[in-house]
CSV table of C-alpha atoms (C1' of nucleotides) in Angstrom, one decimal:
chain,number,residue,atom,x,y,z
A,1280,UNK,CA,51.3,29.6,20.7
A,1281,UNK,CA,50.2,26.4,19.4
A,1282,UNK,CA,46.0,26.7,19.8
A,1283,UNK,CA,44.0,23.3,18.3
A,1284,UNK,CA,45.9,20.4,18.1
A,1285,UNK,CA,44.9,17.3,15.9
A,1286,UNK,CA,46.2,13.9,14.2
A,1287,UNK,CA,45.4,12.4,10.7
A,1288,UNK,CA,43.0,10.8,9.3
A,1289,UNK,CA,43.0,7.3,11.6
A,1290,UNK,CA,42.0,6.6,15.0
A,1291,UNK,CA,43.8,3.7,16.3
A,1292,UNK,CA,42.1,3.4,19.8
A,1293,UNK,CA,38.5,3.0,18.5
A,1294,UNK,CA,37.7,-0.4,16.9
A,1295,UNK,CA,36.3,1.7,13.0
A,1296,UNK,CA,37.9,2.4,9.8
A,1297,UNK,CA,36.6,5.9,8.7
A,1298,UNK,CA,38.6,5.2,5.4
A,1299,UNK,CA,37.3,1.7,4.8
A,1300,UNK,CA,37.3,0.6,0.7
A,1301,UNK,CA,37.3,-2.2,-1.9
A,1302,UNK,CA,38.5,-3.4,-4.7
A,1303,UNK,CA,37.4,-1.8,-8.1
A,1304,UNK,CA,36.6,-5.0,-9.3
A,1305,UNK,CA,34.4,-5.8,-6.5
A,1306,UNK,CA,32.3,-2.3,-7.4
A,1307,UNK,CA,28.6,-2.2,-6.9
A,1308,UNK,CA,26.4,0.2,-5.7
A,1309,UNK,CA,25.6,-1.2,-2.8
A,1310,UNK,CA,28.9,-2.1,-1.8
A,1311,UNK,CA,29.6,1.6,-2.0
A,1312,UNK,CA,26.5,2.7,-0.3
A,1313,UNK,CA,27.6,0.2,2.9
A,1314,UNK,CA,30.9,1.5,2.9
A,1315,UNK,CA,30.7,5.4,2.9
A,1316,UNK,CA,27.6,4.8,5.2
A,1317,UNK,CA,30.5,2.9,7.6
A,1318,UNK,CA,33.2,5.3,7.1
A,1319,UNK,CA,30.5,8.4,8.0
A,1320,UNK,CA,29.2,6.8,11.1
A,1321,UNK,CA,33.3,6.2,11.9
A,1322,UNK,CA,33.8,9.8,11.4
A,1323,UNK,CA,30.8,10.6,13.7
A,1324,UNK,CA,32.6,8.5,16.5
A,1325,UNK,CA,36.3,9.7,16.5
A,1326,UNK,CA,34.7,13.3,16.1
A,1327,UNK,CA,33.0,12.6,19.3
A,1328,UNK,CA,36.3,10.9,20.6
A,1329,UNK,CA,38.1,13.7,20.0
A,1330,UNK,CA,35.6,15.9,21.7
A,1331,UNK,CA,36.2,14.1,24.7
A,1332,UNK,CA,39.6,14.1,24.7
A,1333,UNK,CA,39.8,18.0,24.0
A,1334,UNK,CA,41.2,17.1,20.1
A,1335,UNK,CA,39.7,20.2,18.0
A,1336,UNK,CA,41.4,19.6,15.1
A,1337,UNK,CA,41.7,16.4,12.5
A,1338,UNK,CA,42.2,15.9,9.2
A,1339,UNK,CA,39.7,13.4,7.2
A,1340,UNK,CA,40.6,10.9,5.8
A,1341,UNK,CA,40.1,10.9,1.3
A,1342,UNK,CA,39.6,7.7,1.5
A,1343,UNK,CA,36.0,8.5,3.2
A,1344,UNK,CA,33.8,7.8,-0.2
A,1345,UNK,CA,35.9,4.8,-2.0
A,1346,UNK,CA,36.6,6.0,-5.5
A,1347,UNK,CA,34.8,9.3,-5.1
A,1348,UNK,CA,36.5,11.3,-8.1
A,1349,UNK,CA,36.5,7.9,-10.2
A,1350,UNK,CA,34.4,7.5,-13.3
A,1351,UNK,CA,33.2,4.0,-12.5
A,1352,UNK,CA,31.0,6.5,-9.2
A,1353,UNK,CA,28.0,7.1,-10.6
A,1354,UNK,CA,26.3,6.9,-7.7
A,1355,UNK,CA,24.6,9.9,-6.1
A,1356,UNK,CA,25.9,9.9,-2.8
A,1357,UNK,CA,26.3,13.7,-2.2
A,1358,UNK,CA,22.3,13.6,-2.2
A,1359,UNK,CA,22.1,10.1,-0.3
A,1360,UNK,CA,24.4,11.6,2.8
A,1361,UNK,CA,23.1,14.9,2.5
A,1362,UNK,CA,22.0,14.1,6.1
A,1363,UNK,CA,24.6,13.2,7.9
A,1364,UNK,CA,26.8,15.1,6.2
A,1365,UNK,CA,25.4,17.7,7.6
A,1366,UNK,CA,24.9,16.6,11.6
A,1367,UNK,CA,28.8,15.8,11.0
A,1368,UNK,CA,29.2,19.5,9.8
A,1369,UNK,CA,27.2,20.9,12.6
A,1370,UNK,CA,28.7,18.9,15.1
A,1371,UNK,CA,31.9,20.1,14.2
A,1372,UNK,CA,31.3,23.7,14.1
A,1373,UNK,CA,28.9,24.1,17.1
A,1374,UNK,CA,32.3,22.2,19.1
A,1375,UNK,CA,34.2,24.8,18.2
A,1376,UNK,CA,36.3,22.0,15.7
A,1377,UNK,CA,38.4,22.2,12.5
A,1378,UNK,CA,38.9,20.0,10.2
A,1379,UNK,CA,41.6,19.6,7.0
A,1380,UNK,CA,41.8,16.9,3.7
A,1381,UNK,CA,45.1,16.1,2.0
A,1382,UNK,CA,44.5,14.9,-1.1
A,1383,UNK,CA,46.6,12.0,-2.3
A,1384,UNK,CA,49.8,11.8,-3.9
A,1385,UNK,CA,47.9,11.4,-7.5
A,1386,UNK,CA,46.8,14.8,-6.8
A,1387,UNK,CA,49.2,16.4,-9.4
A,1388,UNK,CA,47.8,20.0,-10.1
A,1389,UNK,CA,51.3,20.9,-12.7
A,1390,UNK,CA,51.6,17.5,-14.1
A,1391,UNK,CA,52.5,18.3,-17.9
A,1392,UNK,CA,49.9,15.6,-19.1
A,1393,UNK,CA,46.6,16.8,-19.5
A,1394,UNK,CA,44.9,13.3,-17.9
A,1395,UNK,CA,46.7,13.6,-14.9
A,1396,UNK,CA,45.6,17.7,-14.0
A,1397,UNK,CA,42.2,16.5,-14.9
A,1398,UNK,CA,41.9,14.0,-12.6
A,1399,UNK,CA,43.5,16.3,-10.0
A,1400,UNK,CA,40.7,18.4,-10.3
A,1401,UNK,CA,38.2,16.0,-10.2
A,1402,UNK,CA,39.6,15.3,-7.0
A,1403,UNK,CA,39.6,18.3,-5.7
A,1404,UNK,CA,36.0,19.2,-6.8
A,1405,UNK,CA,35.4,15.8,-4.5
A,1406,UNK,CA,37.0,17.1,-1.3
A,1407,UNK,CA,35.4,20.5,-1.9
A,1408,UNK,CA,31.8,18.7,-1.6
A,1409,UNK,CA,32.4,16.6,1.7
A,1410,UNK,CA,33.1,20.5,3.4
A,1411,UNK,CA,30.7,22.1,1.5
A,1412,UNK,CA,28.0,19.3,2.1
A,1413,UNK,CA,29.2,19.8,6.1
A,1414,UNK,CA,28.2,23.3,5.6
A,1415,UNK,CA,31.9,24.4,6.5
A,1416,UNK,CA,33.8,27.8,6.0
A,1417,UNK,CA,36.6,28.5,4.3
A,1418,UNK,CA,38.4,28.1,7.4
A,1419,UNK,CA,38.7,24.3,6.7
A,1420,UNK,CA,41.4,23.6,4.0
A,1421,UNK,CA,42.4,21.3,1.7
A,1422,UNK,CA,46.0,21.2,1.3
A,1423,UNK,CA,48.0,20.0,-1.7
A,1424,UNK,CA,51.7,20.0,-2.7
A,1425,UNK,CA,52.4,22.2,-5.8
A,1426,UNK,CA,54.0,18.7,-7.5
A,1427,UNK,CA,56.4,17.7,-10.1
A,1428,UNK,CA,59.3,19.6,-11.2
A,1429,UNK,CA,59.8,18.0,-14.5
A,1430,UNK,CA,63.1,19.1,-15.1
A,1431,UNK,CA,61.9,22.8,-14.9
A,1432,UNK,CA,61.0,23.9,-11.2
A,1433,UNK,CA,59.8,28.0,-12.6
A,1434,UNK,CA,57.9,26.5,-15.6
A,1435,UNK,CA,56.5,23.8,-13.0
A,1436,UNK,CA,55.4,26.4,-10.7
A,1437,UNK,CA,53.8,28.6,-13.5
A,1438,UNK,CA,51.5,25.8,-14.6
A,1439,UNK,CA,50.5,24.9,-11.3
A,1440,UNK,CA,49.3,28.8,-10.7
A,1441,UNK,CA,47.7,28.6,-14.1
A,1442,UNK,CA,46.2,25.3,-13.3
A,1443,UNK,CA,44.7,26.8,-10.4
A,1444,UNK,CA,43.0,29.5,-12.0
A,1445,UNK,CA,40.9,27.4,-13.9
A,1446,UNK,CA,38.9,25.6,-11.0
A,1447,UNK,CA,35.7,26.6,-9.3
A,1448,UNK,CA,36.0,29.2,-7.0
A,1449,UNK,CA,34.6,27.4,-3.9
A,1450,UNK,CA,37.6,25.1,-4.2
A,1451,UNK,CA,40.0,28.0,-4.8
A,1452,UNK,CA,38.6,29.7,-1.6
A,1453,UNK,CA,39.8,26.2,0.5
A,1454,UNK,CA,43.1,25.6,-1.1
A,1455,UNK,CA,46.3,25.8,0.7
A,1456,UNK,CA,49.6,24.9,-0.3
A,1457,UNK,CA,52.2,22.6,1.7
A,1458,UNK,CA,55.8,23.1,1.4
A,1459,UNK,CA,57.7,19.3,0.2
A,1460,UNK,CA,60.5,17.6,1.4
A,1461,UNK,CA,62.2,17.2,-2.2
A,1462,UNK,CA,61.0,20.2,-4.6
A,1463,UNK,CA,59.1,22.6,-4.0
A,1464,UNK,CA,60.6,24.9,-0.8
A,1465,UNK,CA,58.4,27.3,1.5
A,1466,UNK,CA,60.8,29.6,-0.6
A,1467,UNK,CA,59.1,28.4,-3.8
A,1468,UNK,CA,55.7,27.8,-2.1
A,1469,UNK,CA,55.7,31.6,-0.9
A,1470,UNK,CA,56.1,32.7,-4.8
A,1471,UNK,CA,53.3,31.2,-5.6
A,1472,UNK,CA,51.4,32.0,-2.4
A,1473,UNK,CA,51.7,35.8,-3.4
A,1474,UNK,CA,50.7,35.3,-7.1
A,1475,UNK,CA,47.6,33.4,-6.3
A,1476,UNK,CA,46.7,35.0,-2.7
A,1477,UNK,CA,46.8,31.5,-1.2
A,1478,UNK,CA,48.0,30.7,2.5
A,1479,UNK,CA,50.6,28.3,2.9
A,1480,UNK,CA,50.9,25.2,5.3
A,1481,UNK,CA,54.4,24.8,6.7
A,1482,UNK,CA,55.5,21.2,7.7
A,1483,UNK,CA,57.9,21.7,10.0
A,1484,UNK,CA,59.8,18.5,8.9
A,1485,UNK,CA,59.9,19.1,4.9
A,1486,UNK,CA,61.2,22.4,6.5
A,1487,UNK,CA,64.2,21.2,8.1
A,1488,UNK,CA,65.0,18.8,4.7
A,1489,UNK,CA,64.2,21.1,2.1
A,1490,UNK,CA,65.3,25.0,3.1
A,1491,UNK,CA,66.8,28.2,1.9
A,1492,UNK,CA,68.8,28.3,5.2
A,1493,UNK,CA,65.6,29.8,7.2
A,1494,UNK,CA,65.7,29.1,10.8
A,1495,UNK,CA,62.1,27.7,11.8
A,1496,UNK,CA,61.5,31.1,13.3
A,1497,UNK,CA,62.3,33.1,9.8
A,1498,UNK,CA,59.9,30.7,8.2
A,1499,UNK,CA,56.8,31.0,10.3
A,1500,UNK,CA,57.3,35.1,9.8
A,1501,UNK,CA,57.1,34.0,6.3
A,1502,UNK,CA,54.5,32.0,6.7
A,1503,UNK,CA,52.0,33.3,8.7
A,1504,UNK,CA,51.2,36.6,6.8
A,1505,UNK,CA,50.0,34.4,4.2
A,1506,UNK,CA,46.8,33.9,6.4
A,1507,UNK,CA,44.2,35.9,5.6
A,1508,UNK,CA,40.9,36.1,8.1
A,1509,UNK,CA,38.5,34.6,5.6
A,1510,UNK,CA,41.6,31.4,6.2
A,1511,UNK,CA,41.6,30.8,10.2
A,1512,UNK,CA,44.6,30.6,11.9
A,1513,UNK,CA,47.6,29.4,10.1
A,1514,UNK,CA,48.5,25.6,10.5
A,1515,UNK,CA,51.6,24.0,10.8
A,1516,UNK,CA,51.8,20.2,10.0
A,1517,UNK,CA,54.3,18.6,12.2
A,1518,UNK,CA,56.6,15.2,12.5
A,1519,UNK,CA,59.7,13.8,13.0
A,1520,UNK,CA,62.2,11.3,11.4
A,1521,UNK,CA,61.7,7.9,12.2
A,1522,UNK,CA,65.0,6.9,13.6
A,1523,UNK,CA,67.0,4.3,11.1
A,1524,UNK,CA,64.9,5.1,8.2
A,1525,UNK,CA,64.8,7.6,4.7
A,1526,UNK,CA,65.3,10.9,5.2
A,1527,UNK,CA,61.4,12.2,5.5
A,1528,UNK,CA,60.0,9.1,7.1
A,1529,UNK,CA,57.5,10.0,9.6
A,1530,UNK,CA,58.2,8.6,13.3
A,1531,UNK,CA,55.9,6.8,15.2
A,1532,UNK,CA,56.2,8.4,18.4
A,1533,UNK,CA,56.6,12.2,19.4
A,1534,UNK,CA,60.1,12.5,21.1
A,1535,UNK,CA,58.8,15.3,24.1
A,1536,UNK,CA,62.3,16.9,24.3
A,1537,UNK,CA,62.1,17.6,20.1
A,1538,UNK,CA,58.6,18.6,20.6
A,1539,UNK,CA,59.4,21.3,23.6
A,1540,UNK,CA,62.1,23.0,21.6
A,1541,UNK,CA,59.7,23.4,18.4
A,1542,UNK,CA,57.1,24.7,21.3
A,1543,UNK,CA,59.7,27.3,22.7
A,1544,UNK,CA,61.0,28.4,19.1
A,1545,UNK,CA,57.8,29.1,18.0
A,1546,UNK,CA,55.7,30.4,21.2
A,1547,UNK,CA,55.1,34.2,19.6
A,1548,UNK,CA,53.2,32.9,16.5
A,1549,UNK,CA,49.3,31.4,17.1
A,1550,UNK,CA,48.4,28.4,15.4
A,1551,UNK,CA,46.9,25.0,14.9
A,1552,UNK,CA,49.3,22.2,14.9
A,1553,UNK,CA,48.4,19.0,12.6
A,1554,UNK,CA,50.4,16.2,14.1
A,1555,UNK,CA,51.8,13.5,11.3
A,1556,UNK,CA,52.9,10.9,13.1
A,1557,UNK,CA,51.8,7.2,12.8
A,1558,UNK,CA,51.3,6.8,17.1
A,1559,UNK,CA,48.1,9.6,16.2
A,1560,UNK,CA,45.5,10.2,19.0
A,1561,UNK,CA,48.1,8.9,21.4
A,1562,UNK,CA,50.5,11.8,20.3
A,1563,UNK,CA,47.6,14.6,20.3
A,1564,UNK,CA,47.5,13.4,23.8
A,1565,UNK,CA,50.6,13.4,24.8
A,1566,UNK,CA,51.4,16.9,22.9
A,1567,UNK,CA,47.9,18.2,24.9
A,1568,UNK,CA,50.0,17.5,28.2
A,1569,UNK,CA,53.2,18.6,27.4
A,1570,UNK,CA,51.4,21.8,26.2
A,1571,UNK,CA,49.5,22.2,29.7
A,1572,UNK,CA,52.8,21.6,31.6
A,1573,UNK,CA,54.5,24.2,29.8
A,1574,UNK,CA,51.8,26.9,30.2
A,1575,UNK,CA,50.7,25.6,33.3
A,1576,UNK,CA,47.5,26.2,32.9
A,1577,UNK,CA,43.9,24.4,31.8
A,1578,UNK,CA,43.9,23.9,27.5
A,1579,UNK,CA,40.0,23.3,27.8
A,1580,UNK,CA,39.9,26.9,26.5
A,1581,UNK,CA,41.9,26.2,23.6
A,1582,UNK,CA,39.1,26.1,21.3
A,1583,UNK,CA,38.6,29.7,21.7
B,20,DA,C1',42.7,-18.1,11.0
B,21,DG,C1',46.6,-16.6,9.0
B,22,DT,C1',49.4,-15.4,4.9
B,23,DT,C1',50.4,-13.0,0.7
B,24,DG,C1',50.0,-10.7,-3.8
B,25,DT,C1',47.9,-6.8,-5.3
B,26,DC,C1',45.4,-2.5,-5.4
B,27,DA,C1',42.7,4.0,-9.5
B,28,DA,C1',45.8,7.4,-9.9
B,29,DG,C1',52.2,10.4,-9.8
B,30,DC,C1',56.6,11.7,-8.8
B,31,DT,C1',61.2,11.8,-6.6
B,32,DA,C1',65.4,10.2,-4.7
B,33,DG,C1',67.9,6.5,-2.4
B,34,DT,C1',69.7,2.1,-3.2
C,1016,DA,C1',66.3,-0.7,-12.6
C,1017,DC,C1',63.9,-1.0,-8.6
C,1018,DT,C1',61.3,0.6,-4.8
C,1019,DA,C1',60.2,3.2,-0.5
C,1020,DG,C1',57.9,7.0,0.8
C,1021,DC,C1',54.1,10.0,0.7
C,1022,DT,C1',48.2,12.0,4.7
C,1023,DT,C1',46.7,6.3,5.8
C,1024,DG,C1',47.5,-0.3,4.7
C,1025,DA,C1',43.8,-3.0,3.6
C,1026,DC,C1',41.3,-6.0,0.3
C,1027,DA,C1',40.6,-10.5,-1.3
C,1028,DA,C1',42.2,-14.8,-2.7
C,1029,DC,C1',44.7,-18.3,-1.1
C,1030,DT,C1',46.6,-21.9,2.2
DNA sequence: AGTTGTCAAGCTAGT
DNA sequence: ACTAGCTTGACAACT
């Protein structure tokens, strides 16, 4: 059964940006010392929302120190927030909360061009301090896709596993991969999940657009196993298509009948459920009572 | 105050 | 060839 549930990275009923930025041309130190010291105290706040509103799980924003993995950042922030990076950290843990980063599409760990897989790791190195600086286990991942194809899906793969051999440990420990909509399969992701003992995040809709012909159920037997303790429960990411739009364009709202079936299909595995949809807190809510209906029974618990 | 062109970075597929 | 879409629009200059 579905355990924490949680939303990304915005929080659209509190009036603070925890992924406020500028303009590169606008950089100064200050200007970046105001804003992370913003987006922090925003974090502090939804964290606390979310407390309230039985939310244990969220995924923060990468937009939390502008231009973190950029060479223009000099600027010593991981000593300046050591602080409150910390009561964050604490806070979180002590509430029995998780928390997740998805690096940005730039994040391209197979990219054939040098420049590109070194900036991926620079960003990388960068989400690996804001846990590490929260004092967080490897229980709290950071989740990339495996990337381009390149005209060459196996050789693509092979250079993301190599790729990943070559960063620091701490930020191999916290790695997880996320099956896509276009490329990259669970089938492929589960390849490279064996070669490089790394769990897997399935998202349930770059399931259903990108498959082998695995009913959801056949993928999260897949899936699951790839958790290891050291990695926390598995986690599922979760959306639906907007009505009327692309194929893989994230509705706004969760649609309760769609969300009940995916409950009932997948009631024998435990796990925490990231909801991607743009309506966030408002559908971690609505999920949170859907959820109580069906089990009938109080979700304060749902931390354990 | 409201509007609009542009923003650090990559890649894919639909149009 | 162009652009929407991706975890998320928002900054900043202009009217």
């Amino acid at each position: 059964m579905i355990r924490k549930i949680g939303y990304a990275c915005i929080n659209l009923s509190l009036d603070c940006r925890s992924s406020r930025t500028f303009r590169l041309v606008s950089y100064s130190e200050e200007r970046l010392a105001e804003t992370i010291k913003g987006n922090l105290n925003c974090l502090q706040q939804i964290l606390e929302f979310n407390l309230k509103k039985q939310i244990y799980f969220f995924r923060i924003t990468s937009d939390l120190i502008p231009f973190a993995s950029h060479p223009v950042n000099q600027f010593p922030w991981q000593r300046v927030f050591k602080q409150q990076f910390k009561e964050i950290g604490r806070f979180i843990s002590s509430k029995g909360m998780r928390v997740s980063l998805h690096p940005g599409q730039f994040t391209i760990l197979n990219s054939p061009r040098k420049e590109v897989v070194k900036n991926a790791r620079r960003e990388l190195i960068y989400h690996n301090q804001v846990l590490d600086l929260m004092g967080l286990n490897s229980s709290h991942k950071i989740q990339i896709h495996v990337g381009g194809v390149y005209g060459n899906k196996q050789s693509a793969r092979l250079r993301f596993e190599k790729n990943f051999q070559c960063l620091p440990h701490s930020v191999k420990n916290r790695l997880v991969i996320e099956n896509d909509d276009r490329s990259f399969s669970l089938a492929d992701c589960l390849k490279t999940s064996s070669k490089l003992r790394i769990p897997i995040v399935l998202d349930s809709l770059h399931h259903s657009l990108l498959n082998e012909g695995e009913p959801l159920e056949k993928a999260f037997k897949n899936f699951v196993p790839t958790w290891s303790k050291k990695d926390g429960r598995p986690i599922v990411d979760y959306s639906e298509q907007a009505k009327n739009k692309r194929p893989g364009s994230h509705a706004s709202e969760l649609t309760p009948r769609l969300f009940k079936g995916f409950i009932e299909r997948t009631r024998r595995f435990n796990f925490d459920l990231m909801l991607e949809l743009k309506a966030k807190e408002k559908n971690a809510f609505r999920a949170l009572k859907i959820l109580a209906e069906l089990s009938g029974k109080d979700r304060s618990k749902q931390s354990e």
